[in-house]
Coordinates of C-alpha atoms in Angstrom, one line a residue:
X1 CA 11.1 7.4 12.4
X2 CA 10.5 6.1 8.9
X3 CA 12.4 3.3 7.3
X4 CA 13.3 3.2 3.6
X5 CA 13.8 -0.1 1.8
X6 CA 14.6 0.0 -1.9
X7 CA 15.0 -2.8 -4.4
X8 CA 13.9 -4.1 -7.8
X9 CA 11.7 -6.8 -6.1
X10 CA 11.9 -9.0 -9.1
X11 CA 10.2 -10.9 -7.5
X12 CA 9.7 -9.8 -3.9
X13 CA 10.6 -12.7 -1.5
X14 CA 10.8 -13.6 2.2
X15 CA 14.3 -12.3 2.4
X16 CA 13.1 -8.8 1.7
X17 CA 10.0 -9.1 3.8
X18 CA 11.6 -10.6 6.9
X19 CA 14.3 -7.9 7.0
X20 CA 11.9 -5.1 6.5
X21 CA 9.6 -6.4 9.3
X22 CA 12.6 -7.0 11.7
X23 CA 14.1 -3.6 11.3
X24 CA 10.7 -2.0 11.9
X25 CA 10.5 -3.7 15.3
X26 CA 14.2 -3.2 16.2
X27 CA 14.1 0.5 15.5
X28 CA 10.5 1.2 16.6
X29 CA 9.7 2.6 13.2
X30 CA 6.4 4.3 12.3
X31 CA 6.5 2.5 9.0
X32 CA 8.8 1.0 6.5
X33 CA 8.5 2.2 2.9
X34 CA 9.3 -0.4 0.3
X35 CA 10.3 1.6 -2.8
X36 CA 10.5 -0.4 -6.1
X37 CA 13.3 0.8 -8.3
X38 CA 12.3 1.8 -11.8
X39 CA 15.6 1.8 -13.6
X40 CA 18.4 0.4 -11.4
X41 CA 21.8 2.1 -12.1
X42 CA 24.0 -0.8 -10.9
X43 CA 22.3 -3.8 -12.4
X44 CA 20.5 -5.0 -15.6
X45 CA 16.9 -4.0 -16.2
X46 CA 14.4 -6.2 -14.2
X47 CA 13.0 -9.2 -16.0
X48 CA 9.3 -8.1 -15.7
X49 CA 7.5 -4.7 -16.0
X50 CA 7.4 -2.2 -13.2
X51 CA 3.6 -2.6 -13.0
X52 CA 4.0 -6.4 -12.4
X53 CA 6.7 -6.0 -9.8
X54 CA 4.5 -3.5 -8.0
X55 CA 1.5 -5.8 -8.1
X56 CA 3.6 -8.6 -6.6
X57 CA 4.7 -6.3 -3.8
X58 CA 1.1 -5.3 -3.1
X59 CA 0.1 -9.0 -2.8
X60 CA 3.1 -9.7 -0.5
X61 CA 2.4 -7.0 2.1
X62 CA -1.4 -6.7 2.2
X63 CA -1.6 -8.2 5.7
X64 CA 1.3 -6.1 7.1
X65 CA 0.0 -2.6 7.8
X66 CA 3.5 -1.4 9.0
X67 CA 5.0 -2.0 5.5
X68 CA 3.9 0.5 2.9
X69 CA 4.7 0.7 -0.8
X70 CA 6.1 4.0 -2.1
X71 CA 5.9 4.4 -5.9
X72 CA 7.8 7.6 -6.2
X73 CA 10.6 6.0 -8.3
X74 CA 8.2 4.4 -10.6
X75 CA 6.2 7.6 -10.9
X76 CA 9.3 9.8 -11.5
X77 CA 11.2 8.0 -14.2
X78 CA 10.6 6.9 -17.8
X79 CA 12.4 3.6 -18.1
X80 CA 14.2 4.8 -21.2
X81 CA 15.7 7.8 -19.4
X82 CA 17.4 8.6 -16.1
X83 CA 18.5 5.8 -13.7
X84 CA 16.7 5.7 -10.3
X85 CA 19.2 7.3 -8.1
X86 CA 18.6 6.9 -4.3
X87 CA 19.9 10.4 -3.6
X88 CA 17.0 11.8 -5.6
X89 CA 14.5 9.6 -3.8
X90 CA 15.8 10.6 -0.4
X91 CA 15.7 14.3 -1.3
X92 CA 12.1 13.8 -2.4
X93 CA 11.2 12.1 0.9
X94 CA 12.9 14.8 2.9
X95 CA 10.7 17.4 1.3
X96 CA 7.7 15.3 2.4
X97 CA 9.0 14.7 5.9
X98 CA 11.1 17.7 6.8
X99 CA 11.9 16.8 10.4
X100 CA 11.4 13.0 10.9
X101 CA 14.4 10.8 11.1
X102 CA 14.7 8.8 7.8
X103 CA 16.5 5.4 7.9
X104 CA 17.8 4.0 4.6
X105 CA 18.4 0.2 5.0
X106 CA 21.0 -1.4 2.8
X107 CA 22.7 -4.8 2.9
X108 CA 26.3 -5.3 3.8
X109 CA 27.2 -6.1 0.1
X110 CA 25.6 -2.8 -1.0
X111 CA 27.6 -1.0 1.7
X112 CA 30.9 -2.3 0.2
X113 CA 30.0 -0.5 -3.0
X114 CA 28.3 2.6 -1.5
X115 CA 31.1 4.9 -2.6
X116 CA 30.2 4.0 -6.2
X117 CA 26.7 5.3 -5.8
X118 CA 25.6 8.5 -7.5
X119 CA 26.5 11.5 -5.2
X120 CA 26.8 9.0 -2.3
X121 CA 28.0 11.5 0.3
X122 CA 24.7 13.5 -0.1
X123 CA 22.7 10.4 1.1
X124 CA 23.7 11.4 4.6
X125 CA 22.2 14.9 4.1
X126 CA 18.8 13.3 3.9
X127 CA 18.9 10.1 5.9
X128 CA 20.7 7.9 8.3
X129 CA 22.1 4.8 6.7
X130 CA 21.6 1.5 8.4
X131 CA 23.7 -1.5 7.1
X132 CA 21.9 -4.8 7.7
X133 CA 24.4 -7.5 8.6
X134 CA 24.4 -11.2 9.1
X135 CA 25.4 -12.9 12.3
X136 CA 29.2 -13.0 12.5
X137 CA 29.7 -9.9 10.3
X138 CA 32.7 -7.9 11.2
X139 CA 32.9 -4.2 10.3
X140 CA 35.9 -3.5 8.1
X141 CA 38.2 -0.6 8.6
X142 CA 36.1 2.6 8.0
X143 CA 37.6 5.7 6.5
X144 CA 37.3 9.0 8.3
X145 CA 34.1 10.0 6.5
X146 CA 32.3 7.0 7.9
X147 CA 34.0 7.0 11.3
X148 CA 32.7 10.5 11.9
X149 CA 29.1 9.4 11.3
X150 CA 29.2 6.0 13.1
X151 CA 26.4 5.6 15.7
X152 CA 27.4 3.5 18.7
X153 CA 23.8 3.2 19.9
X154 CA 20.7 3.0 17.7
X155 CA 19.0 5.5 20.0
X156 CA 21.2 8.1 18.4
X157 CA 19.2 7.9 15.2
X158 CA 16.1 9.3 16.8
X159 CA 17.9 12.4 17.9
X160 CA 18.7 13.8 14.4
X161 CA 16.8 13.5 11.1
X162 CA 19.9 12.3 9.1
X163 CA 23.6 11.9 9.0
X164 CA 24.5 8.8 11.0
X165 CA 25.8 5.4 10.0
X166 CA 24.7 2.3 11.9
X167 CA 25.3 -1.4 11.6
X168 CA 22.5 -3.7 12.7
X169 CA 22.4 -7.5 12.7
X170 CA 19.2 -9.0 11.3
X171 CA 18.0 -12.5 10.4
X172 CA 19.0 -12.5 6.8
X173 CA 17.5 -15.4 4.9
X174 CA 19.7 -16.7 2.2
X175 CA 17.2 -16.1 -0.6
X176 CA 17.8 -14.3 -3.8
X177 CA 15.5 -13.2 -6.6
X178 CA 18.0 -14.5 -9.1
X179 CA 17.8 -18.0 -7.6
X180 CA 14.0 -17.8 -7.5
X181 CA 13.8 -16.9 -11.2
X182 CA 16.2 -19.8 -12.0
X183 CA 14.0 -22.2 -10.0
X184 CA 10.9 -21.1 -11.9
X185 CA 12.7 -21.3 -15.3
X186 CA 13.7 -24.9 -14.5
X187 CA 10.0 -25.6 -13.6
X188 CA 10.9 -26.4 -10.0
X189 CA 8.8 -25.4 -6.9
X190 CA 9.6 -22.0 -5.3
X191 CA 7.2 -22.6 -2.3
X192 CA 8.5 -21.3 1.1
X193 CA 10.8 -18.8 -0.7
X194 CA 8.1 -16.1 -1.3
X195 CA 4.5 -15.6 -0.5
X196 CA 1.9 -18.0 -2.0
X197 CA 0.0 -15.1 -3.4
X198 CA 3.1 -14.0 -5.3
X199 CA 3.7 -17.5 -6.6
X200 CA 0.1 -17.7 -7.9
X201 CA 0.5 -14.3 -9.6
X202 CA 3.8 -15.5 -11.3
X203 CA 2.0 -18.7 -12.4
X204 CA -1.0 -16.8 -13.8
X205 CA 1.1 -14.4 -15.7
X206 CA 3.7 -17.0 -16.8
X207 CA 6.6 -14.9 -15.4
X208 CA 10.2 -16.0 -15.5
X209 CA 9.5 -19.0 -17.6
X210 CA 11.8 -20.0 -20.4
X211 CA 10.3 -20.8 -23.7

């Protein structure tokens, strides 16, 4: 099984990395593909260039062989054109992996807005969707579309390549890229929020500073 973990990674931090590593172990995944978004459809354009976000991600995971970077969204889109729609990314991955179970990991906040995603129903044609939840999270009333796809046991995800919905508790560190950018802009210390190699890269390139 292959995990899919998308994001702007602006910058990548321990909240991203811990969740990705944890779901890899919980679900026994072959790998987790971290896919930097080129042109996010539901938020403002990232503060730094795609190339720099990619370089920070490379620095962050270089000692974790189970985490891999997938640049298909950066390769596919011109920043001035089409938004990076996850359904297109999953369709592309399915062409590459025709029979393997694909697991798309999203946060509980993203799940609340899933029905606003571009062609969101088609996501289930290409992958299972796993909602990463915090301890104490309670599943709200699901409509019939989601109820019909709900997996009671994570072992069900290995039986089909796509189509299931699963909720999985993970250790979600309360870290946000927005807060990190604010800390750097205020000239405060972001140590212990993201890898030291990423912090050094940010310093060298004077990223997120206010002038």
